[in-house]
Amino acid sequence: MHDAESSADQEVASGKEDSILTNRQGHPIDNNQSMRTVGSRGPTTLENYDFIEKITHFDRERIPERVVHARGAGAHGYFETYGKVGDEPVSKYTRARLFQEKGKQTPVFVRFSTVIHGKDSPETLRDPRGFAVKFYTEDGNWDLVGNNLKVFFIRDAIKFPDFIHAFKPDPVTNIQDGERIFDFIMHTPESLLTITFLFSPWGIPANYRQMQGSGVNTYKWVNSQGEAVLVKYHWEPKQGIKNLTQQEADQIQGKNFNHATQDLYQAIESGNYPEWELCIQMMSDDEHPELDYDPLDDTKLWPPDKFPFLPVGRMVLNRNPENYFAEVEQASFGTGVLVDGLDFSDDKMLQGRTFSYSDTQRYRVGPNYLQLPINAPKKHVATNQRDGQMTYQVGGAPGQNPHVNYEPSSLGGLKEAARTGKEYTPWVEGNLTRQTIERTNDYKYAGERYREFEDWERDDLINNLVNTLRTCSPHIQQTMTELFSKCDPDYGRRVAEGLASAGRANADTEFGGPLGSSHTAEAVTEAERTGHPADPY
């Protein structure tokens, strides 16, 4: 009987459809491209079982360092508001109190990071950089979590684990592999604008001080009348912007692979405090049919000639951490951490990140991560949340009945806060569905960016793409060349010519390696050839 059951189980497990994607319950996945949303634009719904299973498992892939953004540096400082949005009073658009009064300062902590590689990886690698700011406001914390690049690779959060897996080291060789990356990208043309940035000098910022930051996703501002506008956030460095070519980064890495962390620490220590101006772009909260893309698509830029950058404040970093682990490593951010006057858009990536980020922190640091000083708001906390691993204190109110840890109560428990403005109630209507947005326009803006680059930036872009694609299978090279040609004919032609000139790498001796790097196989053989023999001891 036991043998019969084993045979039946084996038959089920290795049937004709054993290559079909399923979830952990064994349910076949017939749509791995889109979360379930109200209409094509969202918002998302909580019963996204496949997404929740996928993203929560992804959040728990590493112990104890972060799955992404593991390599980081940080500093303390303050944000000072201008009290205006451009030339208009800020209160016209948002009731968030930290923005209202000109000259008002709010303490901040900023964590800069690389995305893909491990905690002690070189800071010269080609990779997006994280730019996360924690505002300790009078109304509690606000986390503005973003990157140096203003666009992202994907527009639907259900693809995030796949994107990261493709860019992470091969699970067998533990080496980052361009073939795996471009195998994913060739099926994901929405990534082309970000790929164009990443393989250009913009993919290696010179340091953290001379690096832009962006919230990437679309948020909303809400005023006291409950009216909302769509906004994007941008940090512009007062120190200017500097990027590195691949050759320059390789030379720096040979001398110091902690150079960006050292640069930030020494600048602050010497009193050369880095400063950024916070600007927003703003548009009305609707679908904007006059545009040839969806404004909630985070793979797109909002053109500044139509939606200008409006200054709202400045940030200064003036104090280094006293302990790296306690502050930088345990700093925990979440895109869902907003204060009154700030709100979410239906951006699918934002809504997926909002679940994932805080879920990750509860797993990685613990359910009481908000009791750590670096994460705790700088105001009194009163909550009925109790217990959990590493509980340090219970947030209660003066005079609160300690027997009452629920609400509502007539026995001296916590009370709801009074509403500070008219509630924002956006209208949501549509069929629950799994589909992409209608206006994707995946090629136009990558082509525009290619043409806007300076000659040396285009040269470096082509060189880095060719160095990475030359190790890929011919069908991947061909498809990527065709995709680049759809962006701009010259773009595709130069990649094709570069590949033809370089020739395909020998798959037996050269595979993988950091993005954009050349001669990775030579480094392996050179280490053996030039190594100095030594006797055992």
Coordinates of C-alpha atoms in Angstrom, one line a residue:
M1 CA 0.0 0.0 0.0
H2 CA 2.8 2.3 0.9
D3 CA 4.5 1.6 -2.4
A4 CA 1.3 2.2 -4.3
E5 CA 0.8 5.6 -2.6
S6 CA 4.4 6.6 -3.4
S7 CA 4.0 5.7 -7.0
A8 CA 0.8 7.8 -7.3
D9 CA 2.5 10.7 -5.6
Q10 CA 5.4 10.4 -7.9
E11 CA 3.1 10.3 -10.9
V12 CA 1.3 13.5 -9.8
A13 CA 4.6 15.3 -9.1
S14 CA 6.3 14.5 -12.4
G15 CA 3.4 14.5 -14.8
K16 CA 3.2 16.0 -18.2
E17 CA 2.8 19.5 -16.8
D18 CA 5.7 19.5 -14.4
S19 CA 7.1 22.6 -16.0
I20 CA 4.0 24.6 -15.4
L21 CA 4.5 27.5 -12.9
T22 CA 2.5 27.0 -9.6
N23 CA 2.2 28.6 -6.2
R24 CA 3.3 26.8 -3.1
Q25 CA -0.1 25.2 -2.8
G26 CA 0.4 23.6 -6.2
H27 CA -2.2 25.8 -7.9
P28 CA -1.2 26.6 -11.6
I29 CA -0.3 30.3 -12.1
D30 CA -2.0 31.4 -15.4
N31 CA -1.0 35.1 -14.9
N32 CA 2.4 35.9 -13.4
Q33 CA 2.5 39.4 -14.9
S34 CA -0.2 41.4 -13.1
M35 CA -1.6 41.7 -9.6
R36 CA -5.4 41.7 -9.2
T37 CA -6.7 45.2 -9.4
V38 CA -9.8 47.3 -9.8
G39 CA -9.6 48.0 -13.5
S40 CA -6.2 48.0 -15.2
R41 CA -4.9 51.0 -13.2
G42 CA -5.7 49.8 -9.7
P43 CA -5.9 50.0 -6.8
T44 CA -4.9 46.5 -5.8
T45 CA -7.0 44.3 -3.5
L46 CA -5.9 42.4 -0.4
E47 CA -7.0 39.0 -1.6
N48 CA -4.1 38.9 -4.1
Y49 CA -3.1 35.4 -2.7
D50 CA -0.5 34.6 -5.4
F51 CA 1.1 38.0 -5.0
I52 CA 1.1 37.8 -1.2
E53 CA 2.6 34.3 -1.1
K54 CA 5.2 35.3 -3.6
I55 CA 6.3 38.6 -2.1
T56 CA 6.2 37.3 1.6
H57 CA 8.4 34.4 0.7
F58 CA 10.7 36.8 -1.2
D59 CA 10.9 39.1 1.8
R60 CA 12.2 36.2 3.9
E61 CA 15.0 35.0 1.5
R62 CA 17.9 36.3 3.5
I63 CA 19.0 36.2 7.1
P64 CA 20.0 38.6 8.5
E65 CA 21.1 41.1 5.9
R66 CA 18.6 42.7 3.6
V67 CA 17.6 40.9 0.4
V68 CA 18.0 44.1 -1.5
H69 CA 19.8 47.3 -0.4
A70 CA 22.2 45.3 1.9
R71 CA 25.2 47.5 1.3
G72 CA 24.5 50.9 2.9
A73 CA 25.8 54.1 4.5
G74 CA 23.8 56.6 6.5
A75 CA 23.8 60.0 8.3
H76 CA 21.6 62.2 10.4
G77 CA 20.5 65.7 9.5
Y78 CA 17.4 67.9 9.1
F79 CA 14.9 69.0 6.5
E80 CA 13.9 72.6 6.3
T81 CA 10.7 73.5 4.5
Y82 CA 10.2 76.6 2.3
G83 CA 6.5 76.8 3.1
K84 CA 5.7 77.0 -0.6
V85 CA 5.4 74.8 -3.7
G86 CA 7.3 76.9 -6.2
D87 CA 5.6 80.3 -5.7
E88 CA 2.4 79.1 -4.2
P89 CA 1.5 78.4 -0.5
V90 CA 2.0 74.7 0.2
S91 CA -1.3 74.6 2.1
K92 CA -3.1 74.8 -1.2
Y93 CA -2.0 71.3 -2.0
T94 CA -1.2 69.5 1.2
R95 CA -2.1 69.8 4.9
A96 CA 1.1 67.8 6.0
R97 CA 2.3 69.9 8.9
L98 CA 6.1 69.5 8.3
F99 CA 5.7 71.6 5.0
Q100 CA 3.6 74.4 6.3
E101 CA 5.8 76.9 8.1
K102 CA 8.8 78.5 6.3
G103 CA 12.1 77.6 8.0
K104 CA 10.6 74.8 10.0
Q105 CA 13.2 72.0 10.6
T106 CA 12.4 68.3 10.9
P107 CA 15.1 65.8 12.0
V108 CA 15.9 63.1 9.4
F109 CA 18.0 60.0 9.0
V110 CA 19.1 59.0 5.5
R111 CA 20.3 55.6 4.3
F112 CA 22.1 55.3 0.9
S113 CA 22.7 51.9 -0.5
T114 CA 23.4 49.7 -3.5
V115 CA 20.5 47.3 -4.5
I116 CA 21.6 43.9 -5.7
H117 CA 24.9 43.0 -4.0
G118 CA 25.7 41.9 -0.5
K119 CA 26.5 43.8 2.6
D120 CA 30.3 44.1 2.0
S121 CA 30.3 44.4 -1.8
P122 CA 32.2 47.1 -3.7
E123 CA 30.5 50.5 -4.0
T124 CA 31.8 50.8 -7.5
L125 CA 29.5 48.1 -9.0
R126 CA 26.9 49.0 -11.7
D127 CA 23.7 49.0 -9.7
P128 CA 20.8 51.4 -8.8
R129 CA 21.4 53.2 -5.5
G130 CA 18.9 53.4 -2.8
F131 CA 18.0 56.9 -1.3
A132 CA 15.8 56.4 1.7
V133 CA 14.9 59.3 4.1
K134 CA 13.1 59.0 7.5
F135 CA 11.5 62.2 8.6
Y136 CA 10.8 62.3 12.4
T137 CA 7.8 64.7 12.1
E138 CA 5.6 66.0 14.8
D139 CA 2.9 63.7 13.5
G140 CA 5.1 60.6 13.5
N141 CA 7.5 59.2 11.0
W142 CA 7.3 59.7 7.2
D143 CA 9.6 57.5 5.1
L144 CA 10.4 58.6 1.6
V145 CA 12.0 55.5 0.1
G146 CA 13.5 55.7 -3.4
N147 CA 16.5 55.3 -5.6
N148 CA 19.0 57.5 -7.4
L149 CA 17.4 56.7 -10.8
K150 CA 14.0 58.3 -11.3
V151 CA 12.5 55.3 -13.1
F152 CA 12.2 51.6 -12.3
F153 CA 12.6 48.3 -14.3
I154 CA 9.0 47.0 -13.8
R155 CA 5.5 48.5 -13.3
D156 CA 3.8 45.6 -11.5
A157 CA 5.0 44.5 -8.0
I158 CA 4.2 40.8 -8.7
K159 CA 7.3 40.8 -11.0
F160 CA 9.7 42.2 -8.3
P161 CA 11.0 38.8 -7.0
D162 CA 11.6 37.7 -10.6
F163 CA 13.5 40.9 -11.5
I164 CA 15.7 40.7 -8.4
H165 CA 16.4 37.0 -8.9
A166 CA 17.5 37.7 -12.5
F167 CA 19.9 40.3 -11.3
K168 CA 21.2 38.4 -8.2
P169 CA 24.0 35.9 -8.6
D170 CA 23.3 32.6 -10.3
P171 CA 21.9 30.1 -7.7
V172 CA 24.4 27.5 -8.9
T173 CA 27.6 29.5 -9.6
N174 CA 26.9 32.4 -7.2
I175 CA 28.1 34.8 -9.9
Q176 CA 26.1 37.6 -11.4
D177 CA 25.3 36.6 -15.0
G178 CA 24.4 39.0 -17.9
E179 CA 22.7 36.1 -19.7
R180 CA 20.2 35.6 -16.9
I181 CA 19.6 39.4 -16.7
F182 CA 19.0 39.9 -20.4
D183 CA 17.0 36.7 -20.6
F184 CA 14.6 38.4 -18.2
I185 CA 14.9 41.9 -19.9
M186 CA 14.2 40.6 -23.4
H187 CA 10.7 39.5 -22.1
T188 CA 10.3 42.8 -20.2
P189 CA 10.6 45.7 -22.6
E190 CA 9.2 48.1 -20.0
S191 CA 12.7 47.9 -18.5
L192 CA 14.4 49.5 -21.5
L193 CA 14.5 53.1 -20.2
T194 CA 16.0 52.0 -16.8
I195 CA 18.4 49.7 -18.6
T196 CA 19.6 52.6 -20.7
F197 CA 20.3 54.6 -17.6
L198 CA 21.8 51.7 -15.7
F199 CA 24.4 50.8 -18.4
S200 CA 25.3 54.4 -19.0
P201 CA 27.5 56.3 -16.5
W202 CA 24.4 57.0 -14.5
G203 CA 24.6 53.4 -13.4
I204 CA 27.7 54.2 -11.3
P205 CA 27.3 57.4 -9.3
A206 CA 30.7 58.9 -8.2
N207 CA 29.6 58.9 -4.6
Y208 CA 26.5 59.4 -2.4
R209 CA 26.9 63.2 -2.0
Q210 CA 26.8 63.9 -5.7
M211 CA 23.9 61.7 -6.4
Q212 CA 20.3 62.5 -7.2
G213 CA 17.4 60.8 -5.3
S214 CA 13.8 60.1 -6.3
G215 CA 10.7 58.7 -4.7
V216 CA 10.3 56.9 -8.1
N217 CA 6.6 56.0 -7.4
T218 CA 3.7 58.4 -7.7
Y219 CA 2.1 59.6 -4.4
K220 CA -0.6 62.1 -3.6
W221 CA -0.8 65.3 -1.6
V222 CA -4.1 66.0 0.2
N223 CA -5.2 69.4 1.4
S224 CA -7.5 70.3 4.3
Q225 CA -10.6 70.2 1.9
G226 CA -9.8 66.6 1.1
E227 CA -8.7 67.4 -2.4
A228 CA -5.7 65.5 -3.9
V229 CA -3.0 65.9 -6.6
L230 CA -0.5 63.4 -7.9
V231 CA 3.1 64.1 -6.9
K232 CA 6.6 62.8 -7.6
Y233 CA 9.5 63.6 -5.2
H234 CA 13.1 64.4 -6.4
W235 CA 16.2 65.2 -4.4
E236 CA 18.7 67.4 -6.3
P237 CA 22.3 67.6 -4.8
K238 CA 23.6 71.1 -4.2
Q239 CA 27.1 69.5 -4.6
G240 CA 26.4 68.8 -8.3
I241 CA 26.0 65.4 -10.0
K242 CA 28.9 63.2 -10.9
N243 CA 29.0 59.7 -12.5
L244 CA 31.7 57.3 -13.4
T245 CA 32.5 55.3 -16.6
Q246 CA 33.2 51.6 -16.2
Q247 CA 36.9 52.1 -16.7
E248 CA 37.1 54.8 -14.0
A249 CA 35.1 52.6 -11.6
D250 CA 37.3 49.6 -12.1
Q251 CA 40.4 51.8 -11.3
I252 CA 38.8 53.2 -8.1
Q253 CA 37.7 49.7 -7.0
G254 CA 41.3 48.5 -7.2
K255 CA 42.2 51.1 -4.6
N256 CA 39.1 51.4 -2.3
F257 CA 35.8 49.5 -2.6
N258 CA 34.4 51.5 0.3
H259 CA 35.0 54.8 -1.3
A260 CA 31.4 56.2 -1.2
T261 CA 30.9 55.4 2.5
Q262 CA 34.3 56.9 3.3
D263 CA 33.5 60.0 1.2
L264 CA 30.2 60.6 3.0
Y265 CA 31.7 60.0 6.5
Q266 CA 34.7 62.2 5.9
A267 CA 32.7 65.1 4.4
I268 CA 30.4 65.3 7.4
E269 CA 33.3 64.8 9.9
S270 CA 35.1 67.7 8.3
G271 CA 32.0 70.0 8.4
N272 CA 31.5 69.8 4.6
Y273 CA 27.8 69.0 5.1
P274 CA 26.1 67.6 2.0
E275 CA 22.8 69.3 1.0
W276 CA 19.9 68.4 -1.3
E277 CA 16.9 70.4 -2.5
L278 CA 13.6 68.6 -2.4
C279 CA 11.5 69.2 -5.5
I280 CA 8.1 67.8 -6.5
Q281 CA 6.4 67.4 -9.8
M282 CA 2.6 67.7 -9.6
M283 CA -0.4 66.9 -11.8
S284 CA -4.1 66.6 -11.4
D285 CA -5.4 63.3 -10.0
D286 CA -6.9 61.7 -13.2
E287 CA -5.8 59.4 -16.0
H288 CA -4.4 62.2 -18.3
P289 CA -5.6 60.8 -21.6
E290 CA -3.5 63.6 -23.4
L291 CA -0.3 61.7 -22.5
D292 CA 0.9 58.7 -24.4
Y293 CA 1.8 56.8 -21.2
D294 CA 0.0 56.2 -17.9
P295 CA 1.3 58.8 -15.3
L296 CA 1.2 56.0 -12.6
D297 CA 3.7 53.9 -14.7
D298 CA 7.0 54.0 -12.7
T299 CA 9.0 53.0 -15.8
K300 CA 8.3 56.5 -17.2
L301 CA 9.5 60.1 -16.4
W302 CA 7.1 63.0 -16.2
P303 CA 8.5 65.6 -18.7
P304 CA 9.6 68.6 -16.7
D305 CA 8.5 71.0 -19.4
K306 CA 4.9 70.0 -18.8
F307 CA 5.3 69.2 -15.1
P308 CA 8.1 71.4 -13.7
F309 CA 10.3 70.7 -10.7
L310 CA 8.9 72.8 -7.9
P311 CA 11.2 73.4 -4.8
V312 CA 9.6 72.7 -1.4
G313 CA 12.6 72.5 0.9
R314 CA 16.2 71.5 1.5
M315 CA 17.9 68.7 3.5
V316 CA 21.3 68.9 5.2
L317 CA 23.2 65.9 6.6
N318 CA 25.4 67.1 9.5
R319 CA 26.0 64.2 11.9
N320 CA 27.5 60.7 11.4
P321 CA 26.1 57.6 13.1
E322 CA 27.7 56.7 16.4
N323 CA 27.2 53.0 15.8
Y324 CA 26.9 51.6 12.3
F325 CA 24.9 48.5 13.2
A326 CA 22.5 50.1 15.6
E327 CA 21.7 53.0 13.2
V328 CA 22.5 52.2 9.6
E329 CA 22.0 48.4 9.6
Q330 CA 18.9 48.4 11.8
A331 CA 17.3 51.4 10.1
S332 CA 14.0 50.2 8.7
F333 CA 11.9 52.0 6.1
G334 CA 8.6 51.5 4.5
T335 CA 6.7 53.1 1.6
G336 CA 3.5 52.9 3.6
V337 CA 4.8 55.2 6.4
L338 CA 3.0 58.4 5.6
V339 CA 1.6 61.3 7.7
D340 CA -1.6 63.1 7.4
G341 CA -1.7 65.1 4.2
L342 CA 0.3 62.5 2.2
D343 CA -1.4 59.6 0.5
F344 CA -1.0 56.7 -1.9
S345 CA -1.7 56.7 -5.6
D346 CA -2.9 53.5 -7.4
D347 CA 0.7 52.9 -8.7
K348 CA 0.9 49.1 -8.7
M349 CA 4.5 49.1 -7.7
L350 CA 3.9 51.5 -4.8
Q351 CA 1.0 49.4 -3.5
G352 CA 3.0 46.2 -3.7
R353 CA 6.1 47.8 -2.0
T354 CA 3.9 49.2 0.7
F355 CA 3.0 45.7 1.8
S356 CA 6.5 44.2 1.2
Y357 CA 8.7 46.8 2.9
S358 CA 7.1 46.7 6.4
D359 CA 6.6 42.9 6.2
T360 CA 10.3 42.6 5.5
Q361 CA 11.2 44.7 8.5
R362 CA 9.0 42.7 10.9
Y363 CA 10.8 39.6 9.7
R364 CA 14.3 40.8 9.4
V365 CA 14.6 43.1 12.5
G366 CA 11.5 41.8 14.4
P367 CA 7.9 42.7 15.1
N368 CA 9.0 45.4 17.5
Y369 CA 11.5 47.1 15.2
L370 CA 9.7 50.4 15.7
Q371 CA 10.9 50.4 19.4
L372 CA 14.5 50.7 18.3
P373 CA 15.8 54.3 18.7
I374 CA 16.7 54.7 15.0
N375 CA 13.2 53.7 13.9
A376 CA 11.1 55.1 16.8
P377 CA 9.2 58.3 16.1
K378 CA 10.3 61.3 18.1
K379 CA 6.9 61.8 19.7
H380 CA 4.8 59.9 22.2
V381 CA 3.4 56.5 21.0
A382 CA 0.2 55.1 22.5
T383 CA -1.0 51.8 21.1
N384 CA -2.9 48.7 22.0
Q385 CA -0.4 46.5 20.1
R386 CA 1.2 44.1 22.6
D387 CA 4.0 41.6 23.1
G388 CA 6.0 39.8 20.3
Q389 CA 9.7 39.1 20.2
M390 CA 12.0 41.6 21.9
T391 CA 9.3 43.8 23.4
Y392 CA 11.0 46.6 25.2
Q393 CA 8.2 48.8 26.3
V394 CA 4.4 49.2 26.0
G395 CA 3.3 52.4 24.5
G396 CA 0.5 53.7 26.8
A397 CA -0.9 57.1 27.6
P398 CA -0.6 58.9 31.0
G399 CA -3.4 57.7 33.2
Q400 CA -4.4 54.9 30.8
N401 CA -6.1 52.0 32.6
P402 CA -3.4 49.2 32.2
H403 CA -6.2 46.6 32.2
V404 CA -7.6 48.0 28.9
N405 CA -5.7 47.1 25.8
Y406 CA -8.5 47.4 23.3
E407 CA -10.7 50.2 21.8
P408 CA -13.5 51.3 22.2
S409 CA -13.8 51.3 26.0
S410 CA -15.5 53.2 28.8
L411 CA -12.9 52.1 31.4
G412 CA -10.1 54.5 30.7
G413 CA -8.6 53.1 27.4
L414 CA -7.1 55.0 24.4
K415 CA -9.4 57.1 22.3
E416 CA -9.5 57.8 18.6
A417 CA -7.9 61.1 17.4
A418 CA -9.9 63.9 16.1
R419 CA -9.8 64.3 12.3
T420 CA -7.6 67.2 11.2
G421 CA -9.1 67.8 7.8
K422 CA -11.8 66.6 5.4
E423 CA -11.3 62.9 4.7
Y424 CA -9.9 62.1 1.2
T425 CA -12.3 59.6 -0.5
P426 CA -11.2 58.8 -4.0
W427 CA -13.8 57.1 -6.3
V428 CA -12.9 53.5 -7.2
E429 CA -14.9 51.5 -9.7
G430 CA -14.1 48.7 -12.0
N431 CA -13.9 44.9 -12.5
L432 CA -11.4 43.0 -10.5
T433 CA -8.9 41.9 -13.2
R434 CA -5.3 40.8 -13.9
Q435 CA -4.0 42.9 -16.8
T436 CA -1.4 45.5 -17.7
I437 CA -2.1 49.2 -18.1
E438 CA -3.3 50.2 -21.6
R439 CA -0.7 52.9 -22.4
T440 CA 2.7 51.1 -22.1
N441 CA 4.8 52.9 -24.7
D442 CA 7.9 50.9 -23.8
Y443 CA 10.3 52.1 -26.5
K444 CA 9.9 55.8 -27.1
Y445 CA 11.4 57.2 -23.9
A446 CA 14.4 54.9 -23.9
G447 CA 15.1 56.2 -27.4
E448 CA 14.7 59.8 -26.3
R449 CA 17.1 59.3 -23.4
Y450 CA 19.7 57.7 -25.7
R451 CA 19.6 60.7 -28.0
E452 CA 19.8 63.1 -25.1
F453 CA 23.0 61.5 -23.7
E454 CA 26.3 63.2 -24.5
D455 CA 28.6 61.4 -26.9
W456 CA 30.8 60.0 -24.1
E457 CA 27.8 58.7 -22.2
R458 CA 26.5 56.9 -25.3
D459 CA 29.9 55.4 -25.9
D460 CA 30.1 54.1 -22.4
L461 CA 26.5 52.8 -22.6
I462 CA 27.3 50.8 -25.8
N463 CA 30.6 49.5 -24.4
N464 CA 28.9 48.3 -21.2
L465 CA 26.0 46.6 -23.0
V466 CA 28.3 44.9 -25.4
N467 CA 30.6 43.7 -22.6
T468 CA 27.7 42.1 -20.8
L469 CA 25.7 40.8 -23.9
R470 CA 28.7 39.1 -25.5
T471 CA 28.5 36.3 -23.0
C472 CA 24.8 35.7 -23.8
S473 CA 23.2 33.2 -26.1
P474 CA 22.8 34.4 -29.7
H475 CA 19.0 34.5 -29.5
I476 CA 19.2 36.8 -26.5
Q477 CA 21.7 39.1 -28.3
Q478 CA 19.5 39.2 -31.3
T479 CA 16.3 40.0 -29.4
M480 CA 18.0 42.7 -27.3
T481 CA 19.4 44.3 -30.5
E482 CA 15.9 44.4 -32.0
L483 CA 14.5 46.0 -28.8
F484 CA 17.2 48.6 -28.7
S485 CA 16.5 49.3 -32.4
K486 CA 12.9 49.9 -31.6
C487 CA 14.1 52.6 -29.1
D488 CA 16.4 54.2 -31.7
P489 CA 17.8 52.7 -34.9
D490 CA 21.3 54.0 -34.1
Y491 CA 21.0 52.4 -30.6
G492 CA 20.4 49.0 -32.0
R493 CA 22.9 49.3 -34.8
R494 CA 25.8 50.2 -32.5
V495 CA 25.0 47.4 -30.1
A496 CA 24.9 44.9 -33.0
E497 CA 28.1 46.2 -34.5
G498 CA 29.8 46.1 -31.1
L499 CA 28.7 42.5 -30.6
A500 CA 29.9 41.5 -34.1
S501 CA 33.3 43.1 -33.5
A502 CA 33.7 41.6 -30.0
G503 CA 32.5 38.1 -30.9
R504 CA 30.7 35.8 -28.5
A505 CA 32.7 34.8 -25.4
N506 CA 33.7 31.2 -25.0
A507 CA 30.9 29.8 -22.8
D508 CA 33.4 27.3 -21.3
T509 CA 35.8 29.9 -20.0
E510 CA 33.9 33.2 -19.7
F511 CA 30.5 33.6 -18.1
G512 CA 29.0 36.0 -15.7
G513 CA 30.7 38.8 -13.8
P514 CA 29.8 42.3 -12.8
L515 CA 27.6 44.3 -15.2
G516 CA 29.6 46.1 -17.8
S517 CA 32.9 44.6 -16.8
S518 CA 35.1 43.2 -19.5
H519 CA 37.8 40.4 -19.5
T520 CA 36.3 38.7 -16.5
A521 CA 37.7 35.3 -17.6
E522 CA 41.2 36.9 -18.0
A523 CA 41.0 37.9 -14.3
V524 CA 40.5 34.3 -13.3
T525 CA 43.5 32.9 -15.3
E526 CA 45.6 35.9 -14.5
A527 CA 45.2 35.3 -10.8
E528 CA 46.6 31.8 -11.2
R529 CA 49.4 32.8 -13.7
T530 CA 50.7 35.7 -11.6
G531 CA 50.2 34.3 -8.2
H532 CA 53.4 33.7 -6.2
P533 CA 54.1 30.2 -5.1
A534 CA 54.6 29.5 -1.4
D535 CA 55.6 26.5 0.8
P536 CA 53.0 25.1 3.2
Y537 CA 53.4 25.9 6.9

